[in-house]
Coordinates of C-alpha atoms in Angstrom, one line a residue:
Chain A
M3 CA 54.5 37.3 11.1
L4 CA 50.7 37.4 10.8
F5 CA 48.5 34.7 12.2
G6 CA 45.0 33.5 13.0
T7 CA 42.7 30.6 13.3
L8 CA 40.0 29.1 11.0
Q9 CA 37.0 27.1 12.4
L10 CA 35.7 24.0 10.6
S11 CA 32.9 21.5 11.3
T12 CA 33.3 18.0 10.0
S13 CA 30.5 15.7 9.4
A14 CA 31.9 12.1 9.0
P15 CA 34.3 9.8 10.8
M16 CA 36.8 10.4 7.9
E17 CA 36.5 13.3 5.5
L18 CA 38.6 15.6 3.3
I19 CA 37.4 19.2 3.3
D20 CA 38.5 21.5 0.5
I21 CA 39.7 24.6 2.3
T22 CA 41.5 26.2 -0.7
A23 CA 39.0 29.1 -1.1
R24 CA 39.2 29.9 2.5
I25 CA 43.0 29.9 2.5
Q26 CA 43.0 32.2 -0.6
E27 CA 40.5 34.5 1.1
L28 CA 42.6 34.9 4.2
V29 CA 45.8 35.5 2.2
S30 CA 44.0 38.0 0.1
A31 CA 42.7 39.8 3.2
Q32 CA 46.3 40.5 4.4
G33 CA 47.0 42.5 1.2
L34 CA 50.5 41.0 1.0
E35 CA 52.4 40.4 -2.2
A36 CA 54.4 37.3 -1.6
G37 CA 55.2 34.9 1.2
I38 CA 54.4 31.5 2.6
C39 CA 51.3 30.6 4.5
T40 CA 52.0 27.8 7.0
L41 CA 48.8 25.9 7.8
F42 CA 49.2 24.2 11.2
N43 CA 46.7 21.6 12.4
P44 CA 46.6 21.6 16.3
H45 CA 44.8 18.2 16.5
T46 CA 46.3 14.7 17.0
T47 CA 43.6 12.8 15.0
A48 CA 43.4 15.1 12.0
G49 CA 45.7 16.4 9.4
V50 CA 46.2 18.6 6.3
T51 CA 47.2 17.6 2.8
I52 CA 47.4 18.8 -0.8
N53 CA 46.0 16.6 -3.5
E54 CA 43.7 16.6 -6.6
G55 CA 40.4 18.3 -6.1
A56 CA 38.8 18.0 -9.5
D57 CA 37.5 14.4 -9.1
P58 CA 36.1 13.6 -5.7
D59 CA 36.9 10.0 -6.3
V60 CA 40.5 10.8 -5.5
Q61 CA 39.5 11.9 -2.1
D62 CA 37.5 8.7 -1.5
D63 CA 40.4 6.6 -2.8
L64 CA 42.8 8.4 -0.4
I65 CA 40.6 7.8 2.5
G66 CA 40.1 4.2 1.5
A67 CA 43.9 3.7 1.1
L68 CA 44.5 5.2 4.6
R69 CA 42.0 2.8 6.1
R70 CA 43.8 -0.1 4.5
I71 CA 47.2 1.2 5.5
V72 CA 46.1 1.7 9.1
P73 CA 43.2 -0.9 9.7
R74 CA 40.8 -0.4 12.5
D75 CA 40.6 -4.1 13.5
Y76 CA 43.9 -4.5 15.3
P77 CA 44.6 -4.9 19.1
Y78 CA 45.9 -1.3 19.6
K79 CA 47.0 -0.4 23.2
H80 CA 45.4 3.0 23.3
R81 CA 41.9 2.5 24.9
E82 CA 40.1 5.4 23.1
G83 CA 39.8 3.3 19.9
N84 CA 41.2 6.0 17.7
S85 CA 44.8 4.8 17.3
P86 CA 44.4 4.5 13.5
S87 CA 43.5 8.2 13.5
H88 CA 46.6 9.1 15.4
V89 CA 48.8 7.2 13.0
M90 CA 47.2 8.8 10.0
A91 CA 47.9 12.2 11.5
S92 CA 51.7 11.3 11.6
L93 CA 51.6 9.9 8.0
T94 CA 50.1 13.0 6.4
G95 CA 51.8 15.5 8.8
S96 CA 50.8 18.4 11.0
S97 CA 51.4 21.3 8.7
L98 CA 51.6 22.5 5.2
A99 CA 53.7 25.2 3.4
V100 CA 51.4 27.1 0.9
P101 CA 53.3 29.8 -1.1
F102 CA 51.7 32.8 -2.6
V103 CA 52.9 35.4 -5.1
D104 CA 51.0 38.6 -6.2
G105 CA 48.5 37.7 -3.6
S106 CA 47.6 34.4 -5.2
L107 CA 48.2 30.9 -3.9
R108 CA 50.8 29.2 -6.1
L109 CA 49.2 25.8 -6.3
G110 CA 49.4 23.4 -9.3
T111 CA 46.6 23.2 -11.8
W112 CA 44.9 20.2 -10.0
Q113 CA 46.0 20.9 -6.5
R114 CA 43.6 21.8 -3.7
I115 CA 44.2 22.1 0.1
F116 CA 42.3 19.7 2.2
F117 CA 41.7 19.5 6.0
C118 CA 41.7 15.8 6.8
E119 CA 39.3 14.5 9.5
Y120 CA 40.4 11.2 10.8
D121 CA 38.2 10.9 13.9
G122 CA 35.0 12.9 13.3
P123 CA 32.6 14.3 13.2
R124 CA 34.0 17.2 15.4
Q125 CA 34.5 20.9 15.6
R126 CA 38.0 21.6 14.5
S127 CA 40.3 24.5 14.1
L128 CA 43.3 25.2 11.9
N129 CA 45.9 27.7 12.6
W130 CA 47.6 29.8 10.0
Y131 CA 50.9 31.8 10.0
I132 CA 52.1 34.1 7.2
Q133 CA 55.8 34.9 6.7
T134 CA 56.9 37.3 4.0
G135 CA 60.7 37.6 4.9
Chain B
M12 CA 61.2 36.3 -0.7
L13 CA 62.9 34.9 -3.8
F14 CA 61.4 32.2 -5.9
G15 CA 61.6 30.4 -9.2
T16 CA 60.8 27.0 -10.9
L17 CA 63.0 24.0 -11.9
Q18 CA 62.2 21.8 -14.8
L19 CA 62.6 18.0 -14.7
S20 CA 62.1 15.1 -17.1
T21 CA 61.3 11.8 -15.5
S22 CA 61.8 8.5 -17.4
A23 CA 60.0 5.8 -15.6
P24 CA 56.5 5.2 -13.9
M25 CA 58.2 5.5 -10.6
E26 CA 61.5 7.1 -10.0
L27 CA 63.5 9.1 -7.5
I28 CA 65.7 11.9 -9.0
D29 CA 68.5 13.3 -6.9
I30 CA 68.2 17.1 -7.3
T31 CA 70.6 18.0 -4.5
A32 CA 73.1 19.6 -6.8
R33 CA 70.5 21.7 -8.6
I34 CA 69.1 22.9 -5.3
Q35 CA 72.5 23.8 -4.0
E36 CA 73.3 25.6 -7.3
L37 CA 70.1 27.7 -7.2
V38 CA 70.8 28.6 -3.5
S39 CA 74.4 29.6 -4.4
A40 CA 73.2 31.7 -7.3
Q41 CA 71.2 33.9 -4.9
G42 CA 74.3 34.9 -2.9
L43 CA 72.5 34.7 0.3
E44 CA 74.1 33.7 3.6
A45 CA 71.3 31.8 5.5
G46 CA 67.7 31.0 5.1
I47 CA 65.3 28.2 4.3
C48 CA 64.6 27.1 0.8
T49 CA 61.1 25.6 0.5
L50 CA 60.7 23.2 -2.4
F51 CA 57.1 23.0 -3.4
N52 CA 55.9 20.2 -5.8
P53 CA 52.9 21.5 -7.8
H54 CA 51.8 18.0 -9.0
T55 CA 49.3 15.6 -7.5
T56 CA 51.0 12.4 -8.6
A57 CA 54.6 13.3 -7.6
G58 CA 56.4 14.4 -4.4
V59 CA 59.6 15.4 -2.8
T60 CA 61.5 13.6 0.0
I61 CA 64.9 13.6 1.7
N62 CA 66.6 10.2 2.2
E63 CA 70.0 8.4 1.7
G64 CA 71.7 8.9 -1.7
A65 CA 74.9 6.9 -1.3
D66 CA 73.4 3.5 -2.1
P67 CA 70.8 3.5 -4.9
D68 CA 69.3 0.3 -3.4
V69 CA 67.7 2.6 -0.7
Q70 CA 65.8 4.4 -3.5
D71 CA 64.7 1.1 -5.0
D72 CA 63.6 -0.2 -1.6
L73 CA 61.6 3.0 -1.0
I74 CA 59.8 2.7 -4.3
G75 CA 59.2 -1.0 -3.7
A76 CA 57.8 -0.3 -0.2
L77 CA 55.5 2.5 -1.5
R78 CA 54.2 0.1 -4.1
R79 CA 53.4 -2.5 -1.4
I80 CA 51.8 0.1 0.9
V81 CA 49.6 1.3 -1.9
P82 CA 49.1 -1.5 -4.3
R83 CA 48.0 -1.1 -7.9
D84 CA 45.6 -4.0 -8.0
Y85 CA 42.6 -2.6 -6.0
P86 CA 39.2 -1.4 -7.2
Y87 CA 39.9 2.3 -6.8
K88 CA 37.0 4.7 -7.8
H89 CA 39.1 7.2 -9.7
R90 CA 39.0 6.2 -13.4
E91 CA 42.4 7.4 -14.5
G92 CA 44.1 4.4 -12.9
N93 CA 46.7 6.5 -11.0
S94 CA 45.0 6.6 -7.5
P95 CA 48.0 4.9 -5.9
S96 CA 50.2 7.8 -7.2
H97 CA 47.9 10.3 -5.6
V98 CA 48.0 8.4 -2.2
M99 CA 51.8 8.3 -2.4
A100 CA 51.8 12.2 -3.0
S101 CA 49.9 12.6 0.3
L102 CA 52.1 10.1 2.2
T103 CA 55.5 11.8 1.2
G104 CA 54.0 15.3 1.2
S105 CA 53.9 18.3 -1.1
S106 CA 56.9 20.3 0.1
L107 CA 60.3 20.2 1.9
A108 CA 62.1 22.8 4.0
V109 CA 65.9 22.8 3.2
P110 CA 67.9 25.0 5.4
F111 CA 71.2 26.7 4.3
V112 CA 73.9 28.4 6.2
D113 CA 76.9 30.3 4.7
G114 CA 75.4 29.6 1.3
S115 CA 75.5 25.8 1.8
L116 CA 72.6 23.4 2.2
R117 CA 72.7 22.0 5.8
L118 CA 71.9 18.4 5.0
G119 CA 73.1 15.3 7.0
T120 CA 76.1 13.3 5.8
W121 CA 73.9 10.8 3.9
Q122 CA 71.0 13.0 3.0
R123 CA 70.1 13.9 -0.5
I124 CA 67.0 15.7 -1.9
F125 CA 64.8 13.6 -4.3
F126 CA 62.0 14.5 -6.6
C127 CA 59.6 11.6 -6.5
E128 CA 57.8 10.6 -9.7
Y129 CA 54.8 8.3 -8.9
D130 CA 53.1 8.5 -12.3
G131 CA 55.7 9.0 -15.1
P132 CA 57.4 9.4 -17.3
R133 CA 56.5 13.1 -17.6
Q134 CA 57.7 16.6 -17.8
R135 CA 57.6 18.0 -14.3
S136 CA 58.2 21.3 -12.6
L137 CA 59.3 22.1 -9.1
N138 CA 58.9 25.5 -7.4
W139 CA 61.3 27.0 -4.9
Y140 CA 61.0 29.7 -2.5
I141 CA 63.7 31.2 -0.3
Q142 CA 63.1 33.1 2.9
T143 CA 65.9 34.6 4.9
G144 CA 63.9 36.5 7.6
Chain C
M11 CA 67.5 33.6 11.0
L12 CA 68.8 31.9 14.2
F13 CA 69.9 28.3 14.3
G14 CA 71.5 25.6 16.4
T15 CA 71.6 21.9 17.1
L16 CA 70.3 19.7 19.8
Q17 CA 71.9 16.4 20.8
L18 CA 69.8 13.2 21.7
S19 CA 70.6 9.7 22.9
T20 CA 68.2 7.1 21.9
S21 CA 68.0 3.7 23.7
A22 CA 65.9 1.3 21.6
P23 CA 65.7 0.1 17.9
M24 CA 62.5 2.2 17.6
E25 CA 61.5 5.0 20.1
L26 CA 59.6 8.2 20.2
I27 CA 61.3 10.9 22.4
D28 CA 59.2 13.7 23.7
I29 CA 61.3 16.8 23.0
T30 CA 58.7 19.4 23.5
A31 CA 60.2 20.9 26.7
R32 CA 63.6 21.3 25.0
I33 CA 62.1 23.0 22.0
Q34 CA 60.1 25.4 24.2
E35 CA 63.3 26.0 26.2
L36 CA 65.4 26.9 23.1
V37 CA 62.7 29.1 21.8
S38 CA 62.4 30.9 25.1
A39 CA 66.1 31.4 25.2
Q40 CA 66.0 33.5 22.0
G41 CA 63.7 36.1 23.6
L42 CA 61.7 36.4 20.4
E43 CA 57.9 37.2 20.3
A44 CA 56.6 35.2 17.4
G45 CA 57.9 33.0 14.5
I46 CA 58.4 29.6 13.2
C47 CA 60.9 27.1 14.6
T48 CA 61.8 24.6 11.8
L49 CA 63.1 21.4 13.3
F50 CA 65.3 19.6 10.7
N51 CA 66.4 16.0 11.3
P52 CA 69.7 15.4 9.4
H53 CA 69.5 11.6 9.7
T54 CA 68.1 9.2 7.0
T55 CA 66.9 6.6 9.6
A56 CA 65.1 8.8 12.0
G57 CA 62.3 11.5 11.8
V58 CA 60.2 14.0 13.7
T59 CA 56.5 14.0 14.2
I60 CA 53.8 15.7 16.2
N61 CA 51.2 13.5 18.0
E62 CA 49.5 12.9 21.4
G63 CA 51.7 12.7 24.3
A64 CA 49.3 12.2 27.2
D65 CA 48.9 8.5 26.8
P66 CA 52.2 6.7 26.0
D67 CA 50.2 3.9 24.4
V68 CA 49.7 6.2 21.4
Q69 CA 53.4 6.2 20.9
D70 CA 53.6 2.4 21.1
D71 CA 50.7 2.0 18.7
L72 CA 52.3 4.5 16.2
I73 CA 55.6 2.4 16.4
G74 CA 53.6 -0.8 16.0
A75 CA 51.8 0.6 13.0
L76 CA 54.9 1.7 11.3
R77 CA 56.3 -1.8 11.8
R78 CA 53.3 -3.3 10.1
I79 CA 53.3 -0.8 7.3
V80 CA 57.0 -1.4 6.6
P81 CA 57.7 -4.9 7.8
R82 CA 61.3 -6.1 8.4
D83 CA 60.9 -9.5 6.8
Y84 CA 61.1 -8.6 3.2
P85 CA 63.9 -9.1 0.7
Y86 CA 65.1 -5.5 0.5
K87 CA 68.1 -4.7 -1.8
H88 CA 69.9 -2.4 0.6
R89 CA 72.4 -4.7 2.5
E90 CA 72.6 -2.7 5.7
G91 CA 69.3 -4.3 6.9
N92 CA 67.7 -0.9 7.8
S93 CA 65.6 -0.3 4.7
P94 CA 62.3 -0.1 6.7
S95 CA 64.0 2.6 8.8
H96 CA 64.7 4.6 5.6
V97 CA 61.1 4.1 4.3
M98 CA 59.8 5.4 7.8
A99 CA 61.9 8.4 7.5
S100 CA 60.3 9.4 4.2
L101 CA 56.7 8.6 5.5
T102 CA 56.9 10.9 8.5
G103 CA 59.2 13.5 6.9
S104 CA 62.4 15.2 7.6
S105 CA 61.2 18.5 9.2
L106 CA 58.5 20.1 11.3
A107 CA 57.2 23.6 11.4
V108 CA 56.5 24.6 15.0
P109 CA 55.0 28.1 15.4
F110 CA 55.4 30.1 18.5
V111 CA 53.6 33.4 19.6
D112 CA 54.4 35.5 22.8
G113 CA 57.4 33.2 23.1
S114 CA 55.2 30.1 23.6
L115 CA 55.0 27.1 21.2
R116 CA 51.5 27.2 19.7
L117 CA 50.7 23.5 19.9
G118 CA 47.2 21.9 20.3
T119 CA 46.1 20.7 23.8
W120 CA 47.3 17.1 23.2
Q121 CA 50.1 17.8 20.9
R122 CA 53.7 17.0 21.7
I123 CA 56.9 17.0 19.5
F124 CA 58.7 13.8 19.1
F125 CA 62.0 12.8 17.7
C126 CA 61.5 9.4 16.1
E127 CA 64.3 6.9 16.3
Y128 CA 63.8 4.1 13.6
D129 CA 67.3 2.5 13.7
G130 CA 68.6 2.8 17.3
P131 CA 70.0 3.0 19.7
R132 CA 72.3 6.0 18.5
Q133 CA 73.5 9.3 19.3
R134 CA 71.5 11.7 17.2
S135 CA 71.3 15.4 16.5
L136 CA 68.4 17.7 15.5
N137 CA 68.9 21.0 13.9
W138 CA 66.7 24.0 14.6
Y139 CA 66.1 27.3 12.6
I140 CA 64.0 30.1 13.8
Q141 CA 62.5 32.6 11.4
T142 CA 60.5 35.7 12.6
G143 CA 59.9 37.5 9.3

């Protein structure tokens, strides 16, 4: 198993950052033919997801929908004020399986990989693991 | 790593299609003892999930709940009119890990594997990857 | 691939149980250096998630948010009365990928692994699979 960490800077309270090119780059750098790259987000107020990247409106609509699904204006118990961000992290999940074949990510035509900031802006990291067995 | 693609036809705007038998069949066809079959959905308005298959009402209730969680009647920015489908794709996720031992899927008693159509009817594909390491 | 099953007892209708120490223990017991431990929940009214464990209020807020996202008081078709639990299972997902390096789980500072009971109290099991390839 190969592994490493990417660093990211986010610039808004909620933001989807397209990291597809960076994931393709790190997979290419290993010189492997086929396998699965697991992206693991080590934060509890952020996430990772795969969705459409062609029209940025889709990203805005996803952020808007998450805000309506987990509204800020509720008497949450957690005092830090970021309970909605924690809930979003569990809704979208902590990791992604990204397959690659012939060294290329096997994503669908419209799919892009996004790091999801739910409580930014912050410095974030994203761990990756590649298994070829 | 072994891999391939399944083809599916969906017949409704939203639909859960039980693909458990097809996944068991493809795993059996490889003649492997134990491993994990990763199902990767390459579409941005569809998904994959594992849930109860015995009572079809559960599938209807899941579709109904997703429709209430991400209602159609909202001024989304994305012009194609399928923003709710994109949001549902991120809520249920782009892939599933399905373990098998002695050539048999290790699902719970009531569990079945479903392809989730969120913007049908369409021709869809589903990619699979088997790792045994 | 190594694999096994953990047993759990839940004590409430909805409950998050921190299983991080048990997962670390089972990983340590295998004496492996690096790999991914896939936790697979075989139940259709339960789940697994990774979130903050330091402040138990976060767990309460997550349970409360799921209850509002999938309310009990709706005319669901499924007669057993636990349709919301099934929906929650699909929202948080059936499995988790938990990486480990040098025998230690590679979680973020605040991350803990939780078994999610959505229809308890019950006796539950959780399957694990470790791949090192």
